[in-house]
Amino acid sequence: MRILHLSDFHLRGDGGLSFRVVDTRECLETAARHLLALERKPDALVLTGDLADSGDARAYEMLRDALSPLSLPIYAVPGNHDRRDRMRDLLGAWCPADPAVAPYLCSTVEDGPVRLILLDTMSPGSHSGHLPDLVGDWLERTLAARPGVPTLLFMHHPPFVTGMGAMDEPFENVDRFAAILRRAPWVRLCCGHMHRPIVTQWAGCLALTAPAVSMQIDLDLSPEGGDTFRMETPGYLLHHWDGETLNAHVCQIPCAPTFSGPHPFVGSVNPVEG
Ligand SMILES: [Fe+2]
Ligand SMILES: [Fe+2]
């Protein structure tokens, strides 16, 4: 089973450059061309948020138009730059939300040997993540239903400290989240938001972040680090289950090299729902 984990497209529907530098439409088209040309098709794509740069509707239409030709199951969770109402309305089946946790876009995919859990950690208007008790209760029930089954838990915000100070904002209700995961060591956390690959162990589970399809955050392990980005080769993660082992491969998206930066994050918002 092969699951491609892509994150942080930061698309703008108005054709402008994200953060005044990044042609995110071109990044999307480059990624879509690469995925279409893969010799071995994956079983599914999971997109871990910041699909849009400011939650505008046209961005979701661009994403849908670019990735639909892959004819693959696609699933998505929102990031801090997204609007879940527009994701639900415009991406439809990509966001198969369990009504028990509405309006959060949480669900599970149970039709393969690896279980996929889609967890919505977005709080409208906020840059940082949270796990409201409604979602925590749902996650607890969901994990208890199939103990020991290889499970990829997809979410936007990493709950762990990354060492890049500007990105290490408090994750609301993180202690409850850690307590839930300590009882489910078979789970692997698969996050976005960091725009670069990170591997760690948190609450007894292996935890990963995916590189971005757009710009990569500058690797700066200082208290102010994480507040600038660079144009580097974009990428994604391939989660591969061979029946015994679940490996995560860091993959690059081939493109003409355009290295530049550091650039400041300017001109973007964490949208509230209208
Ligand atoms: Fe992002
Ligand atoms: Fe984010």
mmCIF file with all atom_site columns, N, CA, C and O and ligand atoms in Angstrom, residues 8 10 49-50 79-81 127 156-157 167 192-195 270, ligand 2:
data_model
loop_
_atom_site.group_PDB
_atom_site.id
_atom_site.type_symbol
_atom_site.label_atom_id
_atom_site.label_alt_id
_atom_site.label_comp_id
_atom_site.label_asym_id
_atom_site.label_entity_id
_atom_site.label_seq_id
_atom_site.pdbx_PDB_ins_code
_atom_site.Cartn_x
_atom_site.Cartn_y
_atom_site.Cartn_z
_atom_site.occupancy
_atom_site.B_iso_or_equiv
_atom_site.pdbx_formal_charge
_atom_site.auth_seq_id
_atom_site.auth_comp_id
_atom_site.auth_asym_id
_atom_site.auth_atom_id
_atom_site.pdbx_PDB_model_num
ATOM   1  N  N  . ASP A 1 8   ? 0.866  21.751 2.232  1.00 0.00 ? 8   ASP A N  1
ATOM   2  C  CA . ASP A 1 8   ? 1.227  23.176 2.154  1.00 0.00 ? 8   ASP A CA 1
ATOM   3  C  C  . ASP A 1 8   ? 1.432  23.664 0.716  1.00 0.00 ? 8   ASP A C  1
ATOM   4  O  O  . ASP A 1 8   ? 2.535  23.998 0.309  1.00 0.00 ? 8   ASP A O  1
ATOM   5  N  N  . HIS A 1 10  ? -0.447 26.358 -0.400 1.00 0.00 ? 10  HIS A N  1
ATOM   6  C  CA . HIS A 1 10  ? -0.561 27.825 -0.285 1.00 0.00 ? 10  HIS A CA 1
ATOM   7  C  C  . HIS A 1 10  ? -1.029 28.493 -1.579 1.00 0.00 ? 10  HIS A C  1
ATOM   8  O  O  . HIS A 1 10  ? -0.476 29.517 -2.001 1.00 0.00 ? 10  HIS A O  1
ATOM   9  N  N  . GLY A 1 49  ? -3.175 20.058 4.620  1.00 0.00 ? 49  GLY A N  1
ATOM   10 C  CA . GLY A 1 49  ? -3.525 21.431 4.932  1.00 0.00 ? 49  GLY A CA 1
ATOM   11 C  C  . GLY A 1 49  ? -2.668 22.533 4.350  1.00 0.00 ? 49  GLY A C  1
ATOM   12 O  O  . GLY A 1 49  ? -1.665 22.296 3.700  1.00 0.00 ? 49  GLY A O  1
ATOM   13 N  N  . ASP A 1 50  ? -3.109 23.774 4.633  1.00 0.00 ? 50  ASP A N  1
ATOM   14 C  CA . ASP A 1 50  ? -2.611 24.964 3.945  1.00 0.00 ? 50  ASP A CA 1
ATOM   15 C  C  . ASP A 1 50  ? -2.683 24.718 2.433  1.00 0.00 ? 50  ASP A C  1
ATOM   16 O  O  . ASP A 1 50  ? -1.724 24.957 1.693  1.00 0.00 ? 50  ASP A O  1
ATOM   17 N  N  . GLY A 1 79  ? -5.557 23.333 7.140  1.00 0.00 ? 79  GLY A N  1
ATOM   18 C  CA . GLY A 1 79  ? -4.490 23.998 7.883  1.00 0.00 ? 79  GLY A CA 1
ATOM   19 C  C  . GLY A 1 79  ? -4.928 25.391 8.274  1.00 0.00 ? 79  GLY A C  1
ATOM   20 O  O  . GLY A 1 79  ? -6.061 25.808 8.003  1.00 0.00 ? 79  GLY A O  1
ATOM   21 N  N  . ASN A 1 80  ? -4.012 26.118 8.899  1.00 0.00 ? 80  ASN A N  1
ATOM   22 C  CA . ASN A 1 80  ? -4.379 27.439 9.412  1.00 0.00 ? 80  ASN A CA 1
ATOM   23 C  C  . ASN A 1 80  ? -4.663 28.446 8.299  1.00 0.00 ? 80  ASN A C  1
ATOM   24 O  O  . ASN A 1 80  ? -5.265 29.484 8.548  1.00 0.00 ? 80  ASN A O  1
ATOM   25 N  N  . HIS A 1 81  ? -4.239 28.172 7.076  1.00 0.00 ? 81  HIS A N  1
ATOM   26 C  CA . HIS A 1 81  ? -4.524 29.080 5.960  1.00 0.00 ? 81  HIS A CA 1
ATOM   27 C  C  . HIS A 1 81  ? -5.801 28.694 5.205  1.00 0.00 ? 81  HIS A C  1
ATOM   28 O  O  . HIS A 1 81  ? -6.119 29.303 4.188  1.00 0.00 ? 81  HIS A O  1
ATOM   29 N  N  . HIS A 1 127 ? -3.049 30.757 14.050 1.00 0.00 ? 127 HIS A N  1
ATOM   30 C  CA . HIS A 1 127 ? -1.936 30.104 13.362 1.00 0.00 ? 127 HIS A CA 1
ATOM   31 C  C  . HIS A 1 127 ? -1.628 28.731 13.962 1.00 0.00 ? 127 HIS A C  1
ATOM   32 O  O  . HIS A 1 127 ? -1.098 27.845 13.297 1.00 0.00 ? 127 HIS A O  1
ATOM   33 N  N  . HIS A 1 156 ? -2.707 18.742 10.330 1.00 0.00 ? 156 HIS A N  1
ATOM   34 C  CA . HIS A 1 156 ? -1.851 19.836 9.847  1.00 0.00 ? 156 HIS A CA 1
ATOM   35 C  C  . HIS A 1 156 ? -0.767 20.207 10.863 1.00 0.00 ? 156 HIS A C  1
ATOM   36 O  O  . HIS A 1 156 ? 0.415  20.236 10.539 1.00 0.00 ? 156 HIS A O  1
ATOM   37 N  N  . HIS A 1 157 ? -1.185 20.502 12.096 1.00 0.00 ? 157 HIS A N  1
ATOM   38 C  CA . HIS A 1 157 ? -0.252 21.079 13.069 1.00 0.00 ? 157 HIS A CA 1
ATOM   39 C  C  . HIS A 1 157 ? 0.496  19.991 13.845 1.00 0.00 ? 157 HIS A C  1
ATOM   40 O  O  . HIS A 1 157 ? -0.140 19.165 14.503 1.00 0.00 ? 157 HIS A O  1
ATOM   41 N  N  . MET A 1 167 ? 7.753  28.772 15.099 1.00 0.00 ? 167 MET A N  1
ATOM   42 C  CA . MET A 1 167 ? 6.700  27.820 14.748 1.00 0.00 ? 167 MET A CA 1
ATOM   43 C  C  . MET A 1 167 ? 6.229  27.014 15.960 1.00 0.00 ? 167 MET A C  1
ATOM   44 O  O  . MET A 1 167 ? 5.251  26.279 15.866 1.00 0.00 ? 167 MET A O  1
ATOM   45 N  N  . GLY A 1 192 ? 1.748  18.408 8.613  1.00 0.00 ? 192 GLY A N  1
ATOM   46 C  CA . GLY A 1 192 ? 2.241  19.406 7.666  1.00 0.00 ? 192 GLY A CA 1
ATOM   47 C  C  . GLY A 1 192 ? 2.766  20.602 8.445  1.00 0.00 ? 192 GLY A C  1
ATOM   48 O  O  . GLY A 1 192 ? 3.396  20.452 9.485  1.00 0.00 ? 192 GLY A O  1
ATOM   49 N  N  . HIS A 1 193 ? 2.495  21.821 7.912  1.00 0.00 ? 193 HIS A N  1
ATOM   50 C  CA . HIS A 1 193 ? 2.711  23.088 8.616  1.00 0.00 ? 193 HIS A CA 1
ATOM   51 C  C  . HIS A 1 193 ? 4.169  23.507 8.701  1.00 0.00 ? 193 HIS A C  1
ATOM   52 O  O  . HIS A 1 193 ? 4.458  24.702 8.705  1.00 0.00 ? 193 HIS A O  1
ATOM   53 N  N  . MET A 1 194 ? 5.100  22.549 8.797  1.00 0.00 ? 194 MET A N  1
ATOM   54 C  CA . MET A 1 194 ? 6.501  22.918 9.018  1.00 0.00 ? 194 MET A CA 1
ATOM   55 C  C  . MET A 1 194 ? 7.251  23.166 7.710  1.00 0.00 ? 194 MET A C  1
ATOM   56 O  O  . MET A 1 194 ? 8.381  23.666 7.739  1.00 0.00 ? 194 MET A O  1
ATOM   57 N  N  . HIS A 1 195 ? 6.673  22.783 6.566  1.00 0.00 ? 195 HIS A N  1
ATOM   58 C  CA . HIS A 1 195 ? 7.324  23.044 5.264  1.00 0.00 ? 195 HIS A CA 1
ATOM   59 C  C  . HIS A 1 195 ? 8.738  22.478 5.219  1.00 0.00 ? 195 HIS A C  1
ATOM   60 O  O  . HIS A 1 195 ? 9.615  23.046 4.567  1.00 0.00 ? 195 HIS A O  1
ATOM   61 N  N  . ASN A 1 270 ? -4.537 33.981 8.286  1.00 0.00 ? 270 ASN A N  1
ATOM   62 C  CA . ASN A 1 270 ? -5.211 32.781 8.754  1.00 0.00 ? 270 ASN A CA 1
ATOM   63 C  C  . ASN A 1 270 ? -6.694 33.133 8.776  1.00 0.00 ? 270 ASN A C  1
ATOM   64 O  O  . ASN A 1 270 ? -7.152 33.853 9.653  1.00 0.00 ? 270 ASN A O  1
HETATM 65 FE FE . FE  B 2 .   ? 0.265  25.968 8.471  1.00 0.00 ? 2   FE  B FE 1
#
